[in-house]
Tab-separated table of C-alpha atoms and ligand atoms in Angstrom:
chain	number	residue	atom	x	y	z
A	1	UNK	CA	-87.720	130.817	38.309
A	2	UNK	CA	-89.238	134.313	37.924
A	3	UNK	CA	-92.980	134.709	37.410
A	4	UNK	CA	-93.992	135.278	33.829
A	5	UNK	CA	-96.859	137.317	32.414
A	6	UNK	CA	-98.247	138.539	29.124
A	7	UNK	CA	-98.927	142.285	29.131
A	8	UNK	CA	-101.127	143.998	26.548
A	9	UNK	CA	-98.901	146.645	25.077
A	10	UNK	CA	-100.353	149.484	23.015
A	11	UNK	CA	-97.344	151.741	23.519
A	12	UNK	CA	-99.531	154.209	25.419
A	13	UNK	CA	-98.355	155.451	28.786
A	14	UNK	CA	-100.585	153.183	30.878
A	15	UNK	CA	-99.478	149.982	29.162
A	16	UNK	CA	-95.846	151.002	29.532
A	17	UNK	CA	-96.247	151.731	33.231
A	18	UNK	CA	-98.042	148.404	33.754
A	19	UNK	CA	-95.068	146.569	32.227
A	20	UNK	CA	-92.568	148.681	34.131
A	21	UNK	CA	-94.252	148.030	37.499
A	22	UNK	CA	-94.005	144.290	36.905
A	23	UNK	CA	-90.466	144.388	35.552
A	24	UNK	CA	-89.431	146.291	38.674
A	25	UNK	CA	-90.489	143.244	40.660
A	26	UNK	CA	-88.313	140.950	38.572
A	27	UNK	CA	-91.270	139.439	36.721
A	28	UNK	CA	-90.656	138.293	33.160
A	29	UNK	CA	-92.946	140.395	30.985
A	30	UNK	CA	-93.862	139.485	27.409
A	31	UNK	CA	-95.337	142.572	25.759
A	32	UNK	CA	-98.172	141.771	23.333
A	33	UNK	CA	-99.017	144.416	20.749
A	34	UNK	CA	-102.128	144.107	18.573
A	35	UNK	CA	-102.205	145.779	15.156
A	36	UNK	CA	-105.635	147.046	14.084
A	37	UNK	CA	-106.937	146.073	10.606
A	38	UNK	CA	-106.822	149.682	9.422
A	39	UNK	CA	-103.357	150.540	10.755
A	40	UNK	CA	-101.425	150.472	7.471
A	41	UNK	CA	-97.947	151.451	6.526
A	42	UNK	CA	-97.085	151.672	10.144
A	43	UNK	CA	-93.570	150.292	10.020
A	44	UNK	CA	-92.444	153.463	11.730
A	45	UNK	CA	-95.064	152.930	14.435
A	46	UNK	CA	-93.927	149.356	14.933
A	47	UNK	CA	-90.326	150.525	15.135
A	48	UNK	CA	-91.366	152.805	17.978
A	49	UNK	CA	-93.245	149.969	19.687
A	50	UNK	CA	-90.080	147.861	19.453
A	51	UNK	CA	-88.058	150.673	21.007
A	52	UNK	CA	-90.619	151.002	23.844
A	53	UNK	CA	-90.398	147.270	24.547
A	54	UNK	CA	-86.611	147.489	24.475
A	55	UNK	CA	-86.586	150.328	27.002
A	56	UNK	CA	-88.427	147.981	29.369
A	57	UNK	CA	-86.338	144.917	28.541
A	58	UNK	CA	-89.518	143.070	27.531
A	59	UNK	CA	-89.811	140.541	24.739
A	60	UNK	CA	-92.353	141.740	22.191
A	61	UNK	CA	-95.002	139.748	20.317
A	62	UNK	CA	-96.882	141.496	17.515
A	63	UNK	CA	-100.319	140.121	16.674
A	64	UNK	CA	-102.422	141.281	13.720
A	65	UNK	CA	-106.167	141.665	14.367
A	66	UNK	CA	-107.795	139.177	11.996
A	67	UNK	CA	-111.055	138.368	10.227
A	68	UNK	CA	-112.948	137.983	13.499
A	69	UNK	CA	-112.766	141.774	13.774
A	70	UNK	CA	-115.405	141.903	11.001
A	71	UNK	CA	-118.071	139.932	12.866
A	72	UNK	CA	-117.406	141.927	15.998
A	73	UNK	CA	-117.868	145.248	14.203
A	74	UNK	CA	-121.077	144.016	12.565
A	75	UNK	CA	-122.755	143.052	15.768
A	76	UNK	CA	-120.951	143.744	19.036
A	77	UNK	CA	-122.697	142.067	21.977
A	78	UNK	CA	-121.978	145.027	24.253
A	79	UNK	CA	-122.655	147.743	21.699
A	80	UNK	CA	-120.617	150.745	20.697
A	81	UNK	CA	-118.984	153.540	22.663
A	82	UNK	CA	-119.381	157.178	21.727
A	83	UNK	CA	-118.480	156.537	18.076
A	84	UNK	CA	-117.895	153.243	16.211
A	85	UNK	CA	-115.794	151.677	18.945
A	86	UNK	CA	-117.037	148.321	20.245
A	87	UNK	CA	-114.484	148.496	23.060
A	88	UNK	CA	-115.884	145.890	25.444
A	89	UNK	CA	-116.180	143.240	22.720
A	90	UNK	CA	-112.801	144.239	21.360
A	91	UNK	CA	-111.109	143.829	24.740
A	92	UNK	CA	-112.794	140.462	25.295
A	93	UNK	CA	-111.757	139.219	21.845
A	94	UNK	CA	-108.162	140.316	22.307
A	95	UNK	CA	-107.945	138.884	25.806
A	96	UNK	CA	-109.207	135.511	24.585
A	97	UNK	CA	-106.309	135.499	22.127
A	98	UNK	CA	-103.967	136.641	24.856
A	99	UNK	CA	-105.131	133.754	27.015
A	100	UNK	CA	-104.073	131.316	24.276
A	101	UNK	CA	-100.680	133.009	24.097
A	102	UNK	CA	-100.388	132.883	27.885
A	103	UNK	CA	-100.823	129.105	27.779
A	104	UNK	CA	-98.427	128.681	24.860
A	105	UNK	CA	-95.775	130.780	26.598
A	106	UNK	CA	-96.231	129.136	29.996
A	107	UNK	CA	-97.087	132.485	31.616
A	108	UNK	CA	-99.098	132.587	34.839
A	109	UNK	CA	-101.241	135.693	34.318
A	110	UNK	CA	-102.134	138.609	32.047
A	111	UNK	CA	-101.603	142.280	32.794
A	112	UNK	CA	-103.158	145.345	31.182
A	113	UNK	CA	-102.730	149.080	31.560
A	114	UNK	CA	-106.431	149.567	32.333
A	115	UNK	CA	-107.259	152.188	34.934
A	116	UNK	CA	-110.535	152.122	36.848
A	117	UNK	CA	-112.799	154.899	35.582
A	118	UNK	CA	-110.443	156.194	32.929
A	119	UNK	CA	-112.553	155.376	29.876
A	120	UNK	CA	-116.292	155.759	29.846
A	121	UNK	CA	-117.074	152.454	28.146
A	122	UNK	CA	-114.452	149.799	28.753
A	123	UNK	CA	-112.859	150.930	32.012
A	124	UNK	CA	-115.842	151.426	34.243
A	125	UNK	CA	-115.604	149.063	37.193
A	126	UNK	CA	-118.541	146.957	35.940
A	127	UNK	CA	-117.037	146.810	32.431
A	128	UNK	CA	-113.719	145.579	33.788
A	129	UNK	CA	-115.580	142.738	35.502
A	130	UNK	CA	-117.583	141.924	32.356
A	131	UNK	CA	-114.432	141.857	30.241
A	132	UNK	CA	-112.597	139.608	32.679
A	133	UNK	CA	-115.537	137.208	32.959
A	134	UNK	CA	-116.310	136.963	29.237
A	135	UNK	CA	-112.651	136.509	28.338
A	136	UNK	CA	-112.587	133.489	30.670
A	137	UNK	CA	-109.915	135.120	32.826
A	138	UNK	CA	-111.564	135.492	36.239
A	139	UNK	CA	-108.745	136.045	38.700
A	140	UNK	CA	-106.036	136.011	36.037
A	141	UNK	CA	-106.236	139.581	34.817
A	142	UNK	CA	-104.050	142.002	36.729
A	143	UNK	CA	-104.394	145.767	36.316
A	144	UNK	CA	-101.201	147.004	37.969
A	145	UNK	CA	-102.141	150.720	37.807
A	146	UNK	CA	-105.386	150.180	39.736
A	147	UNK	CA	-104.596	146.937	41.563
A	148	UNK	CA	-104.969	148.485	45.014
A	149	UNK	CA	-108.601	149.306	44.223
A	150	UNK	CA	-109.490	145.885	42.870
A	151	UNK	CA	-109.918	142.411	44.315
A	152	UNK	CA	-106.559	140.616	44.608
A	153	UNK	CA	-105.909	138.395	41.607
A	154	UNK	CA	-104.590	134.835	41.788
A	155	UNK	CA	-101.075	136.118	41.003
A	156	UNK	CA	-101.248	138.444	44.015
A	157	UNK	CA	-102.749	135.774	46.293
A	158	UNK	CA	-100.022	133.329	45.326
A	159	UNK	CA	-97.395	136.037	45.795
A	160	UNK	CA	-96.163	135.880	42.230
A	161	UNK	CA	-96.688	139.644	42.369
A	162	UNK	CA	-96.227	141.924	45.361
A	163	UNK	CA	-99.518	143.810	45.557
A	164	UNK	CA	-97.976	146.400	47.863
A	165	UNK	CA	-95.761	147.628	45.023
A	166	UNK	CA	-98.643	148.186	42.606
A	167	UNK	CA	-100.682	151.386	42.239
A	168	UNK	CA	-104.188	152.603	43.101
A	169	UNK	CA	-104.872	155.055	40.299
A	170	UNK	CA	-108.395	155.804	39.152
A	171	UNK	CA	-110.151	158.350	36.966
A	172	UNK	CA	-109.400	160.205	33.790
A	173	UNK	CA	-106.541	162.391	35.019
A	174	UNK	CA	-103.028	161.420	34.013
A	175	UNK	CA	-101.040	163.340	36.605
A	176	UNK	CA	-99.846	160.277	38.495
A	177	UNK	CA	-98.915	158.419	35.309
A	178	UNK	CA	-96.962	161.417	33.990
A	179	UNK	CA	-95.120	161.755	37.289
A	180	UNK	CA	-94.266	158.031	37.206
A	181	UNK	CA	-93.002	158.262	33.611
A	182	UNK	CA	-90.889	161.301	34.453
A	183	UNK	CA	-89.428	159.560	37.487
A	184	UNK	CA	-88.292	156.554	35.474
A	185	UNK	CA	-87.658	158.332	32.155
A	186	UNK	CA	-90.252	156.277	30.262
A	187	UNK	CA	-91.183	157.221	26.698
A	188	UNK	CA	-94.645	156.461	25.260
A	189	UNK	CA	-97.032	157.428	22.479
A	190	UNK	CA	-98.963	160.662	23.066
A	191	UNK	CA	-102.535	160.073	24.296
A	192	UNK	CA	-104.185	161.713	21.280
A	193	UNK	CA	-103.334	158.911	18.811
A	194	UNK	CA	-105.195	155.696	19.292
A	195	UNK	CA	-107.878	153.773	17.539
A	196	UNK	CA	-109.626	155.128	14.468
A	197	UNK	CA	-112.985	153.766	15.652
A	198	UNK	CA	-113.043	156.252	18.509
A	199	UNK	CA	-113.047	159.144	16.031
A	200	UNK	CA	-116.159	160.826	14.681
A	201	UNK	CA	-115.024	160.629	11.034
A	202	UNK	CA	-114.631	156.855	11.216
A	203	UNK	CA	-117.991	156.463	12.891
A	204	UNK	CA	-119.689	158.022	9.854
A	205	UNK	CA	-117.921	155.550	7.563
A	206	UNK	CA	-118.840	152.570	9.712
A	207	UNK	CA	-122.482	153.663	9.939
A	208	UNK	CA	-122.554	154.092	6.160
A	209	UNK	CA	-120.927	150.699	5.607
A	210	UNK	CA	-123.341	148.892	7.888
A	211	UNK	CA	-126.338	150.551	6.232
A	212	UNK	CA	-125.295	150.149	2.598
A	213	UNK	CA	-123.323	146.924	2.747
A	214	UNK	CA	-124.402	144.795	5.725
A	215	UNK	CA	-122.212	141.937	4.451
A	216	UNK	CA	-119.085	144.076	4.545
A	217	UNK	CA	-115.784	142.241	4.627
A	218	UNK	CA	-112.437	142.514	6.353
A	219	UNK	CA	-111.142	144.336	3.275
A	220	UNK	CA	-113.853	146.995	3.713
A	221	UNK	CA	-112.659	147.519	7.278
A	222	UNK	CA	-109.054	147.783	6.142
A	223	UNK	CA	-110.099	150.584	3.790
A	224	UNK	CA	-111.631	152.707	6.557
A	225	UNK	CA	-108.412	154.613	7.178
A	226	UNK	CA	-107.458	155.179	3.542
A	227	UNK	CA	-108.484	158.156	1.441
A	228	UNK	CA	-111.629	160.230	1.078
A	229	UNK	CA	-114.815	158.163	0.989
A	230	UNK	CA	-117.904	158.928	-1.091
A	231	UNK	CA	-121.278	157.242	-1.397
A	232	UNK	CA	-122.354	157.373	-5.027
A	233	UNK	CA	-125.398	155.107	-5.282
A	234	UNK	CA	-126.907	152.984	-2.542
A	235	UNK	CA	-124.374	150.200	-3.120
A	236	UNK	CA	-121.412	152.109	-4.545
A	237	UNK	CA	-118.547	153.362	-2.451
A	238	UNK	CA	-115.793	155.380	-4.030
A	239	UNK	CA	-112.453	156.033	-2.355
A	240	UNK	CA	-109.930	158.625	-3.519
A	241	UNK	CA	-106.353	158.455	-2.250
A	242	UNK	CA	-105.090	161.637	-0.600
A	243	UNK	CA	-101.405	161.433	-1.479
A	244	UNK	CA	-98.735	159.301	-3.116
A	245	UNK	CA	-98.313	156.823	-0.226
A	246	UNK	CA	-102.098	156.343	-0.177
A	247	UNK	CA	-102.074	155.742	-3.952
A	248	UNK	CA	-99.725	152.796	-3.412
A	249	UNK	CA	-101.731	151.568	-0.454
A	250	UNK	CA	-105.093	151.798	-2.201
A	251	UNK	CA	-103.742	149.832	-5.172
A	252	UNK	CA	-103.064	146.918	-2.833
A	253	UNK	CA	-106.721	146.747	-1.825
A	254	UNK	CA	-108.197	146.580	-5.319
A	255	UNK	CA	-110.006	143.253	-5.478
A	256	UNK	CA	-111.432	141.371	-8.474
A	257	UNK	CA	-114.736	143.087	-9.246
A	258	UNK	CA	-113.554	146.503	-8.001
A	259	UNK	CA	-113.117	149.428	-10.369
A	260	UNK	CA	-109.821	151.269	-10.556
A	261	UNK	CA	-109.751	154.929	-11.621
A	262	UNK	CA	-106.631	156.788	-12.867
A	263	UNK	CA	-106.174	160.231	-14.352
A	264	UNK	CA	-105.009	160.221	-17.967
A	265	UNK	CA	-102.350	162.724	-18.994
A	266	UNK	CA	-102.120	164.306	-15.562
A	267	UNK	CA	-100.770	163.377	-12.170
A	268	UNK	CA	-103.523	162.586	-9.766
A	269	UNK	CA	-104.959	160.262	-7.188
A	270	UNK	CA	-105.927	156.623	-7.643
A	271	UNK	CA	-109.619	155.885	-7.071
A	272	UNK	CA	-111.252	152.640	-6.019
A	273	UNK	CA	-114.917	151.957	-6.756
A	274	UNK	CA	-116.571	149.086	-4.921
A	275	UNK	CA	-120.138	147.839	-5.382
A	276	UNK	CA	-120.616	149.518	-8.763
A	277	UNK	CA	-123.437	147.754	-10.608
A	278	UNK	CA	-121.875	148.510	-14.008
A	279	UNK	CA	-124.028	151.614	-14.400
A	280	UNK	CA	-122.525	154.369	-16.505
A	281	UNK	CA	-123.934	157.114	-14.317
A	282	UNK	CA	-122.052	155.902	-11.218
A	283	UNK	CA	-118.836	155.301	-13.140
A	284	UNK	CA	-118.891	158.778	-14.641
A	285	UNK	CA	-119.666	160.375	-11.305
A	286	UNK	CA	-116.649	158.600	-9.788
A	287	UNK	CA	-114.509	159.897	-12.685
A	288	UNK	CA	-115.760	163.428	-12.059
A	289	UNK	CA	-114.940	163.223	-8.340
A	290	UNK	CA	-111.471	161.844	-9.054
A	291	UNK	CA	-110.725	164.694	-11.450
A	292	UNK	CA	-111.696	167.210	-8.777
A	293	UNK	CA	-108.781	165.980	-6.664
A	294	UNK	CA	-106.271	165.961	-9.541
A	295	UNK	CA	-103.263	168.204	-8.843
A	296	UNK	CA	-103.289	169.978	-12.228
A	297	UNK	CA	-107.028	170.492	-11.945
A	298	UNK	CA	-108.895	171.607	-14.998
A	299	UNK	CA	-112.428	172.833	-14.378
A	300	UNK	CA	-113.699	172.177	-17.877
A	301	UNK	CA	-112.331	168.846	-19.010
A	302	UNK	CA	-110.369	165.782	-17.907
A	303	UNK	CA	-109.773	162.192	-18.971
A	304	UNK	CA	-110.017	159.287	-16.575
A	305	UNK	CA	-109.166	155.651	-17.225
A	306	UNK	CA	-111.473	153.108	-15.614
A	307	UNK	CA	-110.245	149.525	-15.293
A	308	UNK	CA	-112.595	146.701	-14.417
A	309	UNK	CA	-111.929	142.981	-14.855
A	310	UNK	CA	-108.736	143.703	-16.871
A	311	UNK	CA	-110.563	145.956	-19.322
A	312	UNK	CA	-109.906	149.701	-19.430
A	313	UNK	CA	-112.102	152.458	-20.840
A	314	UNK	CA	-111.186	156.157	-20.951
A	315	UNK	CA	-113.913	158.654	-20.054
A	316	UNK	CA	-113.844	162.296	-20.981
A	317	UNK	CA	-115.622	164.208	-18.230
A	318	UNK	CA	-116.053	167.548	-16.469
A	319	UNK	CA	-114.674	167.516	-12.918
A	320	UNK	CA	-117.287	167.568	-10.175
A	321	UNK	CA	-117.857	170.816	-8.340
A	322	UNK	CA	-116.766	171.028	-4.693
A	323	UNK	CA	-120.459	171.085	-3.751
A	324	UNK	CA	-121.092	167.853	-5.691
A	325	UNK	CA	-118.159	166.191	-3.938
A	326	UNK	CA	-119.296	167.401	-0.534
A	327	UNK	CA	-122.806	166.132	-1.126
A	328	UNK	CA	-121.477	162.576	-1.590
A	329	UNK	CA	-118.728	162.647	0.990
A	330	UNK	CA	-119.138	160.235	3.900
B	401	SF4	S1	-110.329	151.803	21.245
B	401	SF4	FE1	-110.343	150.508	19.402
B	401	SF4	S2	-108.683	149.017	19.739
B	401	SF4	FE2	-109.167	149.939	21.734
B	401	SF4	S3	-110.669	148.576	22.652
B	401	SF4	FE3	-111.808	150.178	21.588
B	401	SF4	S4	-112.244	149.328	19.551
B	401	SF4	FE4	-110.582	148.079	20.449
């Protein structure tokens, strides 16, 4: 019977090479793809992930990041990276889930596309050890791209994997990975994509959320990638959709207690107000911001419908100036 492993599978080049190296040895690889809470409307992305798994002949499992993401983002034990990315905690959390899947699938080990020294936070040599230890996977976590530089894992010691056929890549360069992909004709996502939390714009939103709403929920995290965000009062966040697909998406996240804003008599974005303490000043300011982003913008007058707890009121307002919007933008 061939050896079996679960491989974390982002669709990035490193994860694809890790799977390919193992498949080349005849190992059964189950590719495990995690979907971040703020990755919405990504059917097309998932279709690509499926095609990447197919090119490798790997069975694919798709796992949605759940509510536990919220607690992690509130208080990561190992802190944040350059922006709002709690990468070490995130890897540990995901690997704990992967360990459960490994048991359920009867796999013998877990593989990742991690490369020693490639990422400043989660792929330093000491971080790799911390992650492995805290995920309860000592000896069971194989990094095929850097295996030659690391202590042999149980799978290598027991000859489930031929260590000699694995790689010894380290550092931030991608020359060797690109050469490998070209040699075997492997497609992957471009490196620039990736997780929203590693981006400066998201960091500002997370910092704002933690400061103004320490009890933020999973829904608040899901909203991080949607629309333009504004801080109106200390507790009020206002989100304006940027286009038609975001209008539909934002509508799905309107919870009981939230305020919904729609232009009246003109095409425009949907707005979502959260944490509004029923004060007229905040509501009208949200209306004014919404009108600023209306397609048929009128600088002197606009009407906005505000719906809260199944009751709608129409406000007649003057759109906010660009400077007013900028001053509240997160
Ligand atoms: S980049 Fe994002 S998804 Fe990846 S480990 Fe860091 S926080 Fe998690």
